[in-house]
GROMACS .gro file of N, CA, C and O in nm:
model
  240
    1UNK      N    1   0.809   0.898  -1.068
    1UNK     CA    2   0.745   0.773  -1.101
    1UNK      C    3   0.757   0.671  -0.988
    1UNK      O    4   0.678   0.578  -0.982
    2UNK      N    5   0.853   0.689  -0.900
    2UNK     CA    6   0.867   0.592  -0.793
    2UNK      C    7   0.861   0.657  -0.654
    2UNK      O    8   0.913   0.604  -0.558
    3UNK      N    9   0.794   0.772  -0.645
    3UNK     CA   10   0.780   0.840  -0.517
    3UNK      C   11   0.700   0.757  -0.418
    3UNK      O   12   0.723   0.765  -0.297
    4UNK      N   13   0.610   0.674  -0.469
    4UNK     CA   14   0.530   0.590  -0.380
    4UNK      C   15   0.615   0.487  -0.307
    4UNK      O   16   0.582   0.445  -0.196
    5UNK      N   17   0.728   0.448  -0.365
    5UNK     CA   18   0.817   0.352  -0.299
    5UNK      C   19   0.877   0.412  -0.172
    5UNK      O   20   0.888   0.344  -0.070
    6UNK      N   21   0.913   0.538  -0.178
    6UNK     CA   22   0.963   0.607  -0.059
    6UNK      C   23   0.856   0.616   0.048
    6UNK      O   24   0.884   0.597   0.167
    7UNK      N   25   0.734   0.644   0.007
    7UNK     CA   26   0.623   0.651   0.103
    7UNK      C   27   0.598   0.514   0.166
    7UNK      O   28   0.572   0.504   0.286
    8UNK      N   29   0.607   0.407   0.086
    8UNK     CA   30   0.587   0.273   0.140
    8UNK      C   31   0.699   0.236   0.237
    8UNK      O   32   0.675   0.173   0.340
    9UNK      N   33   0.823   0.276   0.206
    9UNK     CA   34   0.934   0.250   0.298
    9UNK      C   35   0.912   0.323   0.431
    9UNK      O   36   0.936   0.266   0.538
   10UNK      N   37   0.871   0.448   0.422
   10UNK     CA   38   0.844   0.526   0.543
   10UNK      C   39   0.732   0.461   0.625
   10UNK      O   40   0.743   0.449   0.747
   11UNK      N   41   0.626   0.418   0.558
   11UNK     CA   42   0.515   0.353   0.627
   11UNK      C   43   0.564   0.226   0.696
   11UNK      O   44   0.530   0.201   0.812
   12UNK      N   45   0.645   0.149   0.627
   12UNK     CA   46   0.698   0.024   0.682
   12UNK      C   47   0.780   0.051   0.808
   12UNK      O   48   0.767  -0.020   0.908
   13UNK      N   49   0.863   0.152   0.805
   13UNK     CA   50   0.946   0.184   0.921
   13UNK      C   51   0.864   0.236   1.038
   13UNK      O   52   0.892   0.205   1.154
   14UNK      N   53   0.761   0.314   1.008
   14UNK     CA   54   0.682   0.376   1.114
   14UNK      C   55   0.572   0.286   1.169
   14UNK      O   56   0.546   0.284   1.289
   15UNK      N   57   0.503   0.213   1.079
   15UNK     CA   58   0.379   0.146   1.120
   15UNK      C   59   0.375  -0.004   1.097
   15UNK      O   60   0.281  -0.069   1.141
   16UNK      N   61   0.469  -0.060   1.024
   16UNK     CA   62   0.470  -0.205   1.004
   16UNK      C   63   0.466  -0.244   0.858
   16UNK      O   64   0.459  -0.161   0.769
   17UNK      N   65   0.470  -0.376   0.835
   17UNK     CA   66   0.483  -0.430   0.699
   17UNK      C   67   0.350  -0.448   0.627
   17UNK      O   68   0.349  -0.466   0.507
   18UNK      N   69   0.237  -0.450   0.698
   18UNK     CA   70   0.109  -0.470   0.632
   18UNK      C   71   0.036  -0.337   0.615
   18UNK      O   72   0.040  -0.252   0.703
   19UNK      N   73  -0.030  -0.325   0.499
   19UNK     CA   74  -0.099  -0.200   0.467
   19UNK      C   75  -0.223  -0.232   0.384
   19UNK      O   76  -0.224  -0.328   0.306
   20UNK      N   77  -0.327  -0.153   0.401
   20UNK     CA   78  -0.447  -0.164   0.319
   20UNK      C   79  -0.451  -0.046   0.222
   20UNK      O   80  -0.376   0.051   0.237
   21UNK      N   81  -0.541  -0.054   0.127
   21UNK     CA   82  -0.558   0.053   0.030
   21UNK      C   83  -0.592   0.184   0.102
   21UNK      O   84  -0.533   0.288   0.076
   22UNK      N   85  -0.687   0.177   0.194
   22UNK     CA   86  -0.731   0.298   0.266
   22UNK      C   87  -0.618   0.357   0.349
   22UNK      O   88  -0.602   0.480   0.356
   23UNK      N   89  -0.540   0.272   0.413
   23UNK     CA   90  -0.427   0.321   0.494
   23UNK      C   91  -0.324   0.390   0.407
   23UNK      O   92  -0.271   0.496   0.444
   24UNK      N   93  -0.294   0.332   0.291
   24UNK     CA   94  -0.196   0.395   0.202
   24UNK      C   95  -0.249   0.525   0.143
   24UNK      O   96  -0.176   0.622   0.133
   25UNK      N   97  -0.377   0.526   0.106
   25UNK     CA   98  -0.436   0.652   0.054
   25UNK      C   99  -0.425   0.763   0.158
   25UNK      O  100  -0.391   0.876   0.125
   26UNK      N  101  -0.456   0.729   0.282
   26UNK     CA  102  -0.449   0.828   0.389
   26UNK      C  103  -0.305   0.872   0.414
   26UNK      O  104  -0.277   0.991   0.425
   27UNK      N  105  -0.212   0.779   0.421
   27UNK     CA  106  -0.072   0.809   0.448
   27UNK      C  107  -0.008   0.891   0.336
   27UNK      O  108   0.063   0.987   0.361
   28UNK      N  109  -0.034   0.852   0.211
   28UNK     CA  110   0.029   0.918   0.096
   28UNK      C  111  -0.055   1.033   0.041
   28UNK      O  112  -0.014   1.097  -0.056
   29UNK      N  113  -0.171   1.056   0.099
   29UNK     CA  114  -0.263   1.161   0.056
   29UNK      C  115  -0.298   1.149  -0.092
   29UNK      O  116  -0.288   1.242  -0.171
   30UNK      N  117  -0.342   1.028  -0.129
   30UNK     CA  118  -0.388   0.998  -0.265
   30UNK      C  119  -0.540   0.986  -0.260
   30UNK      O  120  -0.594   0.920  -0.172
   31UNK      N  121  -0.609   1.049  -0.354
   31UNK     CA  122  -0.756   1.048  -0.353
   31UNK      C  123  -0.815   0.928  -0.426
   31UNK      O  124  -0.925   0.885  -0.394
   32UNK      N  125  -0.746   0.874  -0.521
   32UNK     CA  126  -0.802   0.771  -0.608
   32UNK      C  127  -0.778   0.630  -0.555
   32UNK      O  128  -0.665   0.588  -0.532
   33UNK      N  129  -0.888   0.555  -0.539
   33UNK     CA  130  -0.879   0.416  -0.496
   33UNK      C  131  -0.810   0.333  -0.604
   33UNK      O  132  -0.727   0.246  -0.573
   34UNK      N  133  -0.841   0.358  -0.729
   34UNK     CA  134  -0.784   0.280  -0.840
   34UNK      C  135  -0.634   0.301  -0.853
   34UNK      O  136  -0.560   0.206  -0.877
   35UNK      N  137  -0.589   0.423  -0.839
   35UNK     CA  138  -0.446   0.452  -0.849
   35UNK      C  139  -0.371   0.384  -0.735
   35UNK      O  140  -0.268   0.319  -0.756
   36UNK      N  141  -0.426   0.392  -0.616
   36UNK     CA  142  -0.362   0.329  -0.501
   36UNK      C  143  -0.358   0.179  -0.517
   36UNK      O  144  -0.256   0.114  -0.486
   37UNK      N  145  -0.466   0.119  -0.566
   37UNK     CA  146  -0.469  -0.026  -0.588
   37UNK      C  147  -0.360  -0.068  -0.686
   37UNK      O  148  -0.289  -0.165  -0.664
   38UNK      N  149  -0.343   0.009  -0.795
   38UNK     CA  150  -0.241  -0.023  -0.895
   38UNK      C  151  -0.101  -0.012  -0.835
   38UNK      O  152  -0.015  -0.100  -0.855
   39UNK      N  153  -0.076   0.093  -0.757
   39UNK     CA  154   0.056   0.110  -0.695
   39UNK      C  155   0.086  -0.003  -0.597
   39UNK      O  156   0.199  -0.055  -0.594
   40UNK      N  157  -0.013  -0.044  -0.518
   40UNK     CA  158   0.009  -0.151  -0.422
   40UNK      C  159   0.028  -0.285  -0.491
   40UNK      O  160   0.112  -0.365  -0.450
   41UNK      N  161  -0.047  -0.310  -0.599
   41UNK     CA  162  -0.031  -0.436  -0.673
   41UNK      C  163   0.109  -0.447  -0.734
   41UNK      O  164   0.167  -0.554  -0.738
   42UNK      N  165   0.161  -0.335  -0.783
   42UNK     CA  166   0.292  -0.336  -0.847
   42UNK      C  167   0.407  -0.342  -0.746
   42UNK      O  168   0.514  -0.391  -0.779
   43UNK      N  169   0.385  -0.292  -0.624
   43UNK     CA  170   0.495  -0.275  -0.530
   43UNK      C  171   0.493  -0.370  -0.411
   43UNK      O  172   0.594  -0.381  -0.341
   44UNK      N  173   0.381  -0.435  -0.386
   44UNK     CA  174   0.366  -0.516  -0.265
   44UNK      C  175   0.313  -0.655  -0.299
   44UNK      O  176   0.266  -0.680  -0.408
   45UNK      N  177   0.319  -0.741  -0.199
   45UNK     CA  178   0.267  -0.877  -0.213
   45UNK      C  179   0.128  -0.882  -0.150
   45UNK      O  180   0.113  -0.848  -0.032
   46UNK      N  181   0.024  -0.919  -0.227
   46UNK     CA  182  -0.110  -0.927  -0.168
   46UNK      C  183  -0.120  -1.044  -0.070
   46UNK      O  184  -0.066  -1.152  -0.095
   47UNK      N  185  -0.185  -1.020   0.042
   47UNK     CA  186  -0.210  -1.126   0.140
   47UNK      C  187  -0.342  -1.193   0.106
   47UNK      O  188  -0.434  -1.129   0.060
   48UNK      N  189  -0.350  -1.321   0.132
   48UNK     CA  190  -0.477  -1.392   0.115
   48UNK      C  191  -0.561  -1.368   0.239
   48UNK      O  192  -0.528  -1.414   0.347
   49UNK      N  193  -0.670  -1.293   0.221
   49UNK     CA  194  -0.759  -1.268   0.334
   49UNK      C  195  -0.902  -1.260   0.283
   49UNK      O  196  -0.927  -1.223   0.170
   50UNK      N  197  -0.994  -1.297   0.368
   50UNK     CA  198  -1.135  -1.296   0.332
   50UNK      C  199  -1.207  -1.172   0.384
   50UNK      O  200  -1.327  -1.165   0.381
   51UNK      N  201  -1.132  -1.075   0.432
   51UNK     CA  202  -1.194  -0.954   0.485
   51UNK      C  203  -1.221  -0.855   0.373
   51UNK      O  204  -1.173  -0.869   0.261
   52UNK      N  205  -1.298  -0.754   0.404
   52UNK     CA  206  -1.330  -0.652   0.304
   52UNK      C  207  -1.207  -0.568   0.268
   52UNK      O  208  -1.192  -0.526   0.155
   53UNK      N  209  -1.121  -0.544   0.365
   53UNK     CA  210  -1.002  -0.463   0.342
   53UNK      C  211  -0.885  -0.555   0.309
   53UNK      O  212  -0.826  -0.617   0.397
   54UNK      N  213  -0.851  -0.565   0.182
   54UNK     CA  214  -0.739  -0.649   0.140
   54UNK      C  215  -0.609  -0.589   0.192
   54UNK      O  216  -0.585  -0.469   0.179
   55UNK      N  217  -0.524  -0.673   0.248
   55UNK     CA  218  -0.398  -0.626   0.301
   55UNK      C  219  -0.285  -0.666   0.207
   55UNK      O  220  -0.291  -0.769   0.142
   56UNK      N  221  -0.184  -0.582   0.203
   56UNK     CA  222  -0.065  -0.607   0.123
   56UNK      C  223   0.055  -0.607   0.216
   56UNK      O  224   0.059  -0.534   0.314
   57UNK      N  225   0.154  -0.689   0.185
   57UNK     CA  226   0.278  -0.691   0.260
   57UNK      C  227   0.382  -0.609   0.184
   57UNK      O  228   0.409  -0.637   0.067
   58UNK      N  229   0.438  -0.513   0.252
   58UNK     CA  230   0.541  -0.428   0.191
   58UNK      C  231   0.672  -0.507   0.193
   58UNK      O  232   0.718  -0.550   0.298
   59UNK      N  233   0.729  -0.526   0.077
   59UNK     CA  234   0.850  -0.607   0.064
   59UNK      C  235   0.955  -0.528  -0.014
   59UNK      O  236   0.987  -0.560  -0.128
   60UNK      N  237   1.008  -0.423   0.049
   60UNK     CA  238   1.107  -0.337  -0.017
   60UNK      C  239   1.240  -0.347   0.050
   60UNK      O  240   1.256  -0.373   0.161
   0.00000   0.00000   0.00000
């Protein structure tokens, strides 16, 4: 149930604190946009941005 937290920690250590839905889907090999959005909303802080790719700050 919390395997995504380990993936987010690994991403943070390797690539930085900001992540988009597409980047997390690619890194964690998740196919569903909706599932990834839910995991990021529950685990990260959304950044205020006007771009198409919403960024989240990993805060673990």
